[in-house]
């Protein structure tokens, strides 16, 4: 097959660059030799047109509204697999068979405890500290407790770190919640599955036996699956960039958590829930939709549109169904916020303004309602996101470390500051 070529012509001089073809998506011009051959760099603020790596993990087709994990549609995975099966898929590239699933689940269960001194680490935080601040600190501190497998070049060490992080994140998140509530810590119970165990650590107390509701456990498990990976987003790119220096995986995940904390990234579902509270009642939907269309009004409808998806976010459809199941199970079918959300969704799918601008509901639109119904406070929403995304972050980190082409990240810049100048004597300043 003939290699496709892209030609760049500057000031009459042409330079050829090979074109690389993916399994899905846009072809890519290989410009790694651009600087050496032409003395030029590219300028791409926000990396909207730049592929920073090769990856086999996830793929998004924003125009089709499609998300694939290792080639499998997210809809099929959410409906037919539990979160740990998806975790195995992202880590190993294939879904597990029955024996592999059992062995993997046992391995994760054997890592759910955290070092007792790490539990005491929580006492150094104020009780009113934001849980994400606690998460950044505690996850970053894991390297001080689990430094027996820190050789990034050793595949076995990387696998141990992967298993430890995936297993301990539910414990770490639940401890952060319990600490903020002033309640006793609940230790993991290995006779429960991954998500049921997490819910028990979050909502159980020593006073009485906690019995996980299968419908609610399934709903949270689906939320984990929907958030497990999302290609080269800001936090994933942060994890890869931190990891490119050879930093330990715990530090890399802490960096990812810090990035996810931003309201434009992981905090979007909290912002969406706050918006619904601001609207307050179905009777006021028209008023706020009108404000959203007004260019001179700073109000924005949160939960609509996505930087990547230019069609209906496939995760939003699944989350809408989960939301309905949860509210029905809890007898909250007439929930005020859910009614608001349904009315907004109806308008977005029928109104010419939203259709023209492709402002379809995204995954954040319903996930906040679901989590609130499950009893999770808004301050913990991004922690839940981080728990699930750790699987994707670690899979991406592992892929980068084992890639023979990986180099330390070093973006270029378009310098627009002062030209070179000499420091004047003090008397002339």
Tab-separated table of C-alpha atoms in Angstrom:
chain	number	residue	atom	x	y	z
A	1	UNK	CA	0.000	0.000	0.000
A	2	UNK	CA	1.385	3.420	-0.975
A	3	UNK	CA	2.211	5.683	1.978
A	4	UNK	CA	0.051	8.812	1.936
A	5	UNK	CA	1.969	12.074	2.142
A	6	UNK	CA	1.049	15.558	3.367
A	7	UNK	CA	3.040	18.447	1.924
A	8	UNK	CA	3.740	21.668	3.805
A	9	UNK	CA	4.880	24.588	1.650
A	10	UNK	CA	6.369	27.654	3.330
A	11	UNK	CA	8.031	30.476	1.401
A	12	UNK	CA	8.197	28.300	-1.691
A	13	UNK	CA	9.898	25.374	0.052
A	14	UNK	CA	7.926	22.122	0.307
A	15	UNK	CA	8.426	19.457	2.974
A	16	UNK	CA	6.681	16.108	2.991
A	17	UNK	CA	5.323	14.339	6.074
A	18	UNK	CA	3.802	10.855	6.299
A	19	UNK	CA	0.090	10.454	7.025
A	20	UNK	CA	-0.866	7.854	9.646
A	21	UNK	CA	-4.239	6.083	9.536
A	22	UNK	CA	-6.122	4.951	12.682
A	23	UNK	CA	-8.628	2.150	13.150
A	24	UNK	CA	-11.325	4.815	13.579
A	25	UNK	CA	-11.220	8.591	13.297
A	26	UNK	CA	-9.252	11.217	11.445
A	27	UNK	CA	-5.980	10.495	9.698
A	28	UNK	CA	-2.990	12.102	11.392
A	29	UNK	CA	-0.036	13.965	9.879
A	30	UNK	CA	3.183	12.807	11.545
A	31	UNK	CA	4.954	16.082	12.330
A	32	UNK	CA	7.501	14.796	14.823
A	33	UNK	CA	10.318	15.927	12.506
A	34	UNK	CA	8.719	19.306	11.748
A	35	UNK	CA	10.992	21.420	13.932
A	36	UNK	CA	14.213	19.773	12.819
A	37	UNK	CA	13.317	19.890	9.118
A	38	UNK	CA	11.625	23.296	8.820
A	39	UNK	CA	12.463	25.276	11.948
A	40	UNK	CA	8.721	25.615	12.567
A	41	UNK	CA	6.363	24.420	15.284
A	42	UNK	CA	2.577	24.127	15.220
A	43	UNK	CA	0.279	26.252	17.373
A	44	UNK	CA	-2.770	24.391	18.711
A	45	UNK	CA	-4.194	25.953	21.862
A	46	UNK	CA	-6.181	23.341	23.779
A	47	UNK	CA	-4.772	20.572	21.538
A	48	UNK	CA	-7.964	20.531	19.470
A	49	UNK	CA	-6.173	19.157	16.394
A	50	UNK	CA	-3.211	17.365	17.949
A	51	UNK	CA	-2.833	13.654	18.647
A	52	UNK	CA	-0.473	13.358	21.613
A	53	UNK	CA	-0.156	9.572	21.603
A	54	UNK	CA	-1.136	6.270	20.047
A	55	UNK	CA	-3.761	4.463	22.102
A	56	UNK	CA	-5.786	1.267	21.914
A	57	UNK	CA	-7.959	1.972	24.943
A	58	UNK	CA	-10.918	4.208	24.082
A	59	UNK	CA	-12.364	5.920	21.035
A	60	UNK	CA	-14.994	8.644	20.718
A	61	UNK	CA	-16.860	9.579	17.544
A	62	UNK	CA	-18.450	12.864	18.521
A	63	UNK	CA	-20.483	13.206	15.336
A	64	UNK	CA	-22.053	9.760	15.712
A	65	UNK	CA	-22.365	9.966	19.494
A	66	UNK	CA	-20.275	6.825	19.947
A	67	UNK	CA	-17.930	5.731	22.744
A	68	UNK	CA	-15.923	2.522	22.506
A	69	UNK	CA	-13.819	0.810	25.180
A	70	UNK	CA	-11.301	-1.463	23.439
A	71	UNK	CA	-13.732	-1.561	20.491
A	72	UNK	CA	-16.848	-2.429	22.514
A	73	UNK	CA	-19.764	0.092	22.516
A	74	UNK	CA	-20.334	1.631	25.924
A	75	UNK	CA	-24.039	0.722	25.718
A	76	UNK	CA	-23.285	-3.003	25.502
A	77	UNK	CA	-20.704	-2.903	28.274
A	78	UNK	CA	-22.970	-0.984	30.655
A	79	UNK	CA	-25.842	-3.394	30.062
A	80	UNK	CA	-23.958	-6.711	29.997
A	81	UNK	CA	-20.859	-6.283	32.189
A	82	UNK	CA	-20.118	-5.113	35.698
A	83	UNK	CA	-17.492	-2.503	36.496
A	84	UNK	CA	-14.705	-4.941	37.355
A	85	UNK	CA	-15.214	-6.754	34.046
A	86	UNK	CA	-14.831	-3.401	32.306
A	87	UNK	CA	-11.784	-2.719	34.457
A	88	UNK	CA	-10.240	-5.999	33.324
A	89	UNK	CA	-11.046	-5.088	29.712
A	90	UNK	CA	-9.372	-1.680	29.934
A	91	UNK	CA	-6.325	-3.158	31.625
A	92	UNK	CA	-5.823	-6.291	29.507
A	93	UNK	CA	-7.514	-5.422	26.214
A	94	UNK	CA	-10.036	-8.270	26.299
A	95	UNK	CA	-13.069	-9.169	28.400
A	96	UNK	CA	-12.388	-11.862	31.012
A	97	UNK	CA	-13.724	-15.389	30.844
A	98	UNK	CA	-15.350	-16.869	33.952
A	99	UNK	CA	-12.116	-18.010	35.614
A	100	UNK	CA	-10.264	-14.777	34.776
A	101	UNK	CA	-13.134	-12.742	36.162
A	102	UNK	CA	-13.172	-14.706	39.408
A	103	UNK	CA	-9.394	-14.486	39.828
A	104	UNK	CA	-9.351	-10.745	39.085
A	105	UNK	CA	-12.182	-10.000	41.513
A	106	UNK	CA	-10.368	-11.959	44.230
A	107	UNK	CA	-7.167	-10.034	43.555
A	108	UNK	CA	-8.937	-6.685	43.877
A	109	UNK	CA	-10.675	-7.783	47.087
A	110	UNK	CA	-7.308	-8.692	48.599
A	111	UNK	CA	-6.120	-5.103	48.132
A	112	UNK	CA	-9.141	-3.185	49.489
A	113	UNK	CA	-7.631	-2.413	52.919
A	114	UNK	CA	-5.377	0.607	53.357
A	115	UNK	CA	-2.461	0.889	55.767
A	116	UNK	CA	-3.715	1.800	59.254
A	117	UNK	CA	-1.291	4.732	59.440
A	118	UNK	CA	-2.855	6.058	56.237
A	119	UNK	CA	-6.225	5.992	58.000
A	120	UNK	CA	-4.730	8.253	60.677
A	121	UNK	CA	-3.535	10.570	57.889
A	122	UNK	CA	-7.118	11.820	57.527
A	123	UNK	CA	-6.977	13.381	60.977
A	124	UNK	CA	-4.551	15.978	59.629
A	125	UNK	CA	-7.324	17.552	57.551
A	126	UNK	CA	-9.974	19.930	58.828
A	127	UNK	CA	-13.394	18.320	59.056
A	128	UNK	CA	-14.796	20.882	56.606
A	129	UNK	CA	-12.073	20.321	53.993
A	130	UNK	CA	-13.405	19.625	50.503
A	131	UNK	CA	-13.261	15.847	49.906
A	132	UNK	CA	-11.298	16.392	46.691
A	133	UNK	CA	-8.600	18.213	48.664
A	134	UNK	CA	-8.425	15.179	50.921
A	135	UNK	CA	-8.306	12.866	47.891
A	136	UNK	CA	-5.378	14.709	46.316
A	137	UNK	CA	-3.416	14.508	49.555
A	138	UNK	CA	-4.222	10.917	50.496
A	139	UNK	CA	-3.702	9.403	47.034
A	140	UNK	CA	-0.448	11.312	46.637
A	141	UNK	CA	0.676	9.921	50.003
A	142	UNK	CA	0.123	6.298	48.934
A	143	UNK	CA	3.667	6.181	47.565
A	144	UNK	CA	4.934	6.656	51.132
A	145	UNK	CA	3.085	3.508	52.224
A	146	UNK	CA	3.307	1.213	49.197
A	147	UNK	CA	6.824	1.653	47.831
A	148	UNK	CA	7.649	-2.027	47.433
A	149	UNK	CA	6.551	-2.080	43.770
A	150	UNK	CA	7.683	1.243	42.329
A	151	UNK	CA	9.809	0.176	39.370
A	152	UNK	CA	7.857	1.569	36.413
A	153	UNK	CA	9.881	-0.565	34.014
A	154	UNK	CA	8.779	-3.781	35.734
A	155	UNK	CA	5.434	-5.070	34.316
A	156	UNK	CA	4.688	-6.969	37.529
A	157	UNK	CA	5.204	-3.821	39.611
A	158	UNK	CA	2.925	-1.854	37.283
A	159	UNK	CA	0.231	-4.506	37.637
A	160	UNK	CA	0.492	-4.455	41.441
A	161	UNK	CA	0.129	-0.666	41.468
A	162	UNK	CA	-2.865	-0.912	39.137
A	163	UNK	CA	-4.601	-3.435	41.381
A	164	UNK	CA	-3.814	-1.490	44.535
A	165	UNK	CA	-5.209	1.767	43.214
A	166	UNK	CA	-8.375	0.257	41.773
A	167	UNK	CA	-8.996	-1.683	44.995
A	168	UNK	CA	-8.204	1.092	47.462
A	169	UNK	CA	-9.959	4.017	45.771
A	170	UNK	CA	-13.439	3.044	47.057
A	171	UNK	CA	-11.985	2.762	50.567
A	172	UNK	CA	-10.210	6.119	50.260
A	173	UNK	CA	-13.327	7.869	48.930
A	174	UNK	CA	-15.555	6.353	51.623
A	175	UNK	CA	-13.091	7.318	54.371
A	176	UNK	CA	-13.085	10.908	53.076
A	177	UNK	CA	-16.881	10.979	53.290
A	178	UNK	CA	-17.013	9.434	56.751
A	179	UNK	CA	-14.372	11.850	58.027
A	180	UNK	CA	-16.345	14.863	56.743
A	181	UNK	CA	-19.475	13.504	58.459
A	182	UNK	CA	-17.744	12.761	61.752
A	183	UNK	CA	-18.858	9.136	61.540
A	184	UNK	CA	-16.803	6.015	62.334
A	185	UNK	CA	-14.819	4.583	59.444
A	186	UNK	CA	-16.265	1.441	57.910
A	187	UNK	CA	-13.674	-1.072	56.768
A	188	UNK	CA	-14.184	-3.112	53.579
A	189	UNK	CA	-15.894	-6.477	53.608
A	190	UNK	CA	-14.592	-8.895	51.021
A	191	UNK	CA	-17.736	-10.998	50.846
A	192	UNK	CA	-19.422	-8.117	48.972
A	193	UNK	CA	-18.792	-7.183	45.373
A	194	UNK	CA	-16.876	-4.032	44.449
A	195	UNK	CA	-19.729	-1.537	44.252
A	196	UNK	CA	-21.839	-2.986	47.081
A	197	UNK	CA	-18.742	-2.905	49.292
A	198	UNK	CA	-18.234	0.772	48.476
A	199	UNK	CA	-21.853	1.641	49.279
A	200	UNK	CA	-21.584	-0.156	52.611
A	201	UNK	CA	-18.401	1.762	53.482
A	202	UNK	CA	-20.164	5.021	52.514
A	203	UNK	CA	-23.542	4.538	54.165
A	204	UNK	CA	-23.150	1.773	56.738
A	205	UNK	CA	-22.568	2.360	60.451
A	206	UNK	CA	-21.544	0.047	63.326
A	207	UNK	CA	-25.047	0.482	64.769
A	208	UNK	CA	-26.771	-1.878	62.349
A	209	UNK	CA	-26.167	-4.189	59.423
A	210	UNK	CA	-26.176	-2.421	56.055
A	211	UNK	CA	-27.973	-4.315	53.294
A	212	UNK	CA	-27.110	-3.045	49.795
A	213	UNK	CA	-30.109	-2.542	47.503
A	214	UNK	CA	-29.373	-4.428	44.240
A	215	UNK	CA	-31.098	-1.779	42.075
A	216	UNK	CA	-29.074	1.032	43.631
A	217	UNK	CA	-25.847	-0.973	43.504
A	218	UNK	CA	-26.409	-1.652	39.814
A	219	UNK	CA	-27.077	2.036	39.176
A	220	UNK	CA	-23.815	3.099	40.805
A	221	UNK	CA	-21.957	0.312	39.017
A	222	UNK	CA	-23.235	1.681	35.692
A	223	UNK	CA	-22.092	5.170	36.699
A	224	UNK	CA	-18.614	3.747	37.340
A	225	UNK	CA	-18.589	2.053	33.923
A	226	UNK	CA	-19.740	5.190	32.085
A	227	UNK	CA	-16.951	7.230	33.675
A	228	UNK	CA	-14.139	4.664	33.452
A	229	UNK	CA	-12.394	6.244	30.464
A	230	UNK	CA	-12.983	8.972	27.920
A	231	UNK	CA	-9.989	9.103	25.615
A	232	UNK	CA	-7.397	11.905	25.970
A	233	UNK	CA	-9.348	14.344	28.138
A	234	UNK	CA	-7.701	16.918	30.405
A	235	UNK	CA	-7.191	14.688	33.456
A	236	UNK	CA	-6.045	11.681	31.410
A	237	UNK	CA	-3.571	13.879	29.544
A	238	UNK	CA	-2.392	15.188	32.919
A	239	UNK	CA	-1.773	11.643	34.154
A	240	UNK	CA	0.146	10.817	30.976
A	241	UNK	CA	2.198	14.015	31.146
A	242	UNK	CA	3.077	13.444	34.810
A	243	UNK	CA	3.870	9.811	34.071
A	244	UNK	CA	6.124	10.719	31.155
A	245	UNK	CA	8.666	12.041	33.658
A	246	UNK	CA	8.848	8.631	35.335
A	247	UNK	CA	6.838	9.767	38.354
A	248	UNK	CA	5.332	6.990	40.462
A	249	UNK	CA	1.747	5.989	39.589
A	250	UNK	CA	0.293	7.288	42.866
A	251	UNK	CA	1.656	10.777	42.146
A	252	UNK	CA	0.307	10.578	38.595
A	253	UNK	CA	-3.199	9.663	39.778
A	254	UNK	CA	-3.082	12.455	42.372
A	255	UNK	CA	-2.274	14.843	39.509
A	256	UNK	CA	-5.229	13.478	37.564
A	257	UNK	CA	-7.517	13.995	40.564
A	258	UNK	CA	-6.332	17.603	40.905
A	259	UNK	CA	-7.129	18.242	37.242
A	260	UNK	CA	-10.510	16.522	37.494
A	261	UNK	CA	-11.427	18.816	40.381
A	262	UNK	CA	-11.882	21.715	37.942
A	263	UNK	CA	-15.513	22.785	37.390
A	264	UNK	CA	-15.069	22.570	33.608
A	265	UNK	CA	-14.164	18.883	33.931
A	266	UNK	CA	-15.259	16.615	36.779
A	267	UNK	CA	-17.328	19.233	38.566
A	268	UNK	CA	-19.858	19.559	35.742
A	269	UNK	CA	-22.483	17.239	37.256
A	270	UNK	CA	-22.443	19.253	40.482
A	271	UNK	CA	-22.901	22.442	38.457
A	272	UNK	CA	-25.816	20.840	36.606
A	273	UNK	CA	-27.557	19.887	39.847
A	274	UNK	CA	-27.034	23.409	41.192
A	275	UNK	CA	-28.598	24.793	38.003
A	276	UNK	CA	-31.689	22.615	38.439
A	277	UNK	CA	-31.977	23.864	42.023
A	278	UNK	CA	-31.737	27.449	40.737
A	279	UNK	CA	-34.566	26.875	38.226
A	280	UNK	CA	-36.557	25.320	41.030
A	281	UNK	CA	-39.800	24.390	39.292
A	282	UNK	CA	-41.055	23.158	35.907
A	283	UNK	CA	-43.089	26.352	35.545
A	284	UNK	CA	-39.850	28.362	35.302
A	285	UNK	CA	-38.177	26.249	32.606
A	286	UNK	CA	-39.311	28.527	29.769
A	287	UNK	CA	-37.867	31.558	31.545
A	288	UNK	CA	-34.435	29.972	31.941
A	289	UNK	CA	-34.386	28.564	28.408
A	290	UNK	CA	-35.034	32.092	27.157
A	291	UNK	CA	-32.147	33.358	29.282
A	292	UNK	CA	-29.865	30.640	27.895
A	293	UNK	CA	-30.584	31.869	24.354
A	294	UNK	CA	-29.871	35.496	25.275
A	295	UNK	CA	-26.281	36.372	24.364
A	296	UNK	CA	-26.366	39.243	26.850
A	297	UNK	CA	-27.341	36.997	29.757
A	298	UNK	CA	-24.547	35.150	31.557
A	299	UNK	CA	-26.779	32.201	32.442
A	300	UNK	CA	-25.845	28.854	30.880
A	301	UNK	CA	-27.791	25.606	30.805
A	302	UNK	CA	-25.389	23.132	32.375
A	303	UNK	CA	-25.477	19.513	31.217
A	304	UNK	CA	-26.065	20.378	27.570
A	305	UNK	CA	-23.471	20.096	24.835
A	306	UNK	CA	-20.017	18.577	25.004
A	307	UNK	CA	-16.616	19.535	23.679
A	308	UNK	CA	-16.313	16.209	21.856
A	309	UNK	CA	-19.868	14.997	21.257
A	310	UNK	CA	-21.735	16.836	18.499
A	311	UNK	CA	-24.574	14.372	18.811
A	312	UNK	CA	-26.416	12.827	21.771
A	313	UNK	CA	-23.868	11.676	24.367
A	314	UNK	CA	-24.382	7.870	24.440
A	315	UNK	CA	-23.736	7.877	28.168
A	316	UNK	CA	-26.609	10.332	28.709
A	317	UNK	CA	-29.137	7.866	27.268
A	318	UNK	CA	-27.933	5.154	29.641
A	319	UNK	CA	-27.878	7.548	32.575
A	320	UNK	CA	-31.431	8.652	31.858
A	321	UNK	CA	-32.607	5.027	32.098
A	322	UNK	CA	-30.615	4.462	35.297
A	323	UNK	CA	-32.106	7.638	36.751
A	324	UNK	CA	-35.612	6.402	36.044
A	325	UNK	CA	-34.860	2.971	37.597
A	326	UNK	CA	-33.395	4.508	40.766
A	327	UNK	CA	-36.219	6.992	41.317
A	328	UNK	CA	-38.832	4.279	40.707
A	329	UNK	CA	-37.120	1.975	43.211
A	330	UNK	CA	-37.067	4.737	45.807
A	331	UNK	CA	-40.623	5.898	45.075
A	332	UNK	CA	-39.386	9.242	43.769
A	333	UNK	CA	-40.953	9.146	40.300
A	334	UNK	CA	-42.400	12.619	40.918
A	335	UNK	CA	-39.094	14.040	42.105
A	336	UNK	CA	-39.014	17.775	41.414
A	337	UNK	CA	-35.536	17.820	39.902
A	338	UNK	CA	-36.225	14.783	37.739
A	339	UNK	CA	-39.340	16.449	36.310
A	340	UNK	CA	-37.276	19.547	35.620
A	341	UNK	CA	-34.623	17.504	33.878
A	342	UNK	CA	-37.162	15.699	31.693
A	343	UNK	CA	-38.742	18.981	30.626
A	344	UNK	CA	-35.371	20.508	29.784
A	345	UNK	CA	-34.395	17.408	27.845
A	346	UNK	CA	-37.664	17.549	25.863
A	347	UNK	CA	-37.023	21.164	24.916
A	348	UNK	CA	-33.416	20.490	23.951
A	349	UNK	CA	-34.440	17.692	21.593
A	350	UNK	CA	-37.212	19.726	19.930
A	351	UNK	CA	-36.103	23.372	20.035
A	352	UNK	CA	-34.433	24.639	16.835
A	353	UNK	CA	-31.918	26.686	18.830
A	354	UNK	CA	-30.554	23.621	20.651
A	355	UNK	CA	-30.738	21.404	17.565
A	356	UNK	CA	-28.846	23.936	15.431
A	357	UNK	CA	-26.110	24.333	18.032
A	358	UNK	CA	-26.119	20.576	18.762
A	359	UNK	CA	-26.676	21.156	22.464
A	360	UNK	CA	-27.796	17.668	23.421
A	361	UNK	CA	-27.913	16.400	27.024
A	362	UNK	CA	-24.602	14.952	28.225
A	363	UNK	CA	-23.787	12.404	30.917
A	364	UNK	CA	-23.625	15.059	33.643
A	365	UNK	CA	-27.251	15.975	33.025
A	366	UNK	CA	-28.667	12.964	34.894
A	367	UNK	CA	-25.730	11.666	36.939
A	368	UNK	CA	-26.110	14.357	39.609
A	369	UNK	CA	-29.789	13.471	40.110
A	370	UNK	CA	-28.915	9.776	40.390
A	371	UNK	CA	-26.134	10.351	42.892
A	372	UNK	CA	-28.282	12.652	44.992
A	373	UNK	CA	-31.017	10.007	45.048
A	374	UNK	CA	-28.433	7.449	46.187
A	375	UNK	CA	-27.616	9.695	49.145
A	376	UNK	CA	-24.289	10.987	47.824
A	377	UNK	CA	-23.780	14.705	48.653
A	378	UNK	CA	-22.758	17.070	45.855
A	379	UNK	CA	-19.338	17.621	47.439
A	380	UNK	CA	-18.596	13.930	46.795
A	381	UNK	CA	-19.672	13.824	43.133
A	382	UNK	CA	-16.196	14.461	41.743
A	383	UNK	CA	-14.705	11.919	44.149
A	384	UNK	CA	-17.043	9.293	42.668
A	385	UNK	CA	-15.887	10.372	39.210
A	386	UNK	CA	-12.232	10.024	40.282
A	387	UNK	CA	-12.880	6.569	41.713
A	388	UNK	CA	-14.219	5.341	38.374
A	389	UNK	CA	-11.731	7.201	36.179
A	390	UNK	CA	-8.762	5.760	38.092
A	391	UNK	CA	-9.250	2.615	35.997
A	392	UNK	CA	-8.863	4.579	32.776
A	393	UNK	CA	-6.011	6.678	34.129
A	394	UNK	CA	-4.031	3.620	35.162
A	395	UNK	CA	-4.722	1.865	31.844
A	396	UNK	CA	-3.519	4.951	29.973
A	397	UNK	CA	-0.469	5.262	32.247
A	398	UNK	CA	0.416	1.592	31.712
A	399	UNK	CA	0.007	1.957	27.947
A	400	UNK	CA	2.283	4.997	27.883
A	401	UNK	CA	5.000	3.464	30.066
A	402	UNK	CA	5.132	0.311	27.929
A	403	UNK	CA	5.200	2.239	24.632
A	404	UNK	CA	8.763	2.145	23.198
A	405	UNK	CA	8.155	5.554	21.577
A	406	UNK	CA	7.183	7.371	24.767
A	407	UNK	CA	9.188	10.438	25.749
A	408	UNK	CA	8.889	12.991	28.515
A	409	UNK	CA	6.203	15.486	27.528
A	410	UNK	CA	7.519	18.877	26.466
A	411	UNK	CA	4.971	21.107	24.694
A	412	UNK	CA	6.288	24.064	22.742
A	413	UNK	CA	4.977	27.609	22.993
A	414	UNK	CA	4.317	30.696	20.932
A	415	UNK	CA	6.296	33.280	22.896
A	416	UNK	CA	4.733	36.766	22.686
A	417	UNK	CA	6.545	38.482	25.552
A	418	UNK	CA	9.138	41.241	25.458
A	419	UNK	CA	12.014	40.966	23.000
A	420	UNK	CA	15.526	40.458	24.354
A	421	UNK	CA	16.685	43.506	26.294
A	422	UNK	CA	19.425	44.503	28.712
A	423	UNK	CA	18.897	45.327	32.374
A	424	UNK	CA	19.342	49.107	32.802
A	425	UNK	CA	21.268	50.609	35.706
A	426	UNK	CA	19.189	51.357	38.806
A	427	UNK	CA	19.413	55.098	38.166
A	428	UNK	CA	17.698	54.716	34.753
A	429	UNK	CA	14.816	52.484	35.835
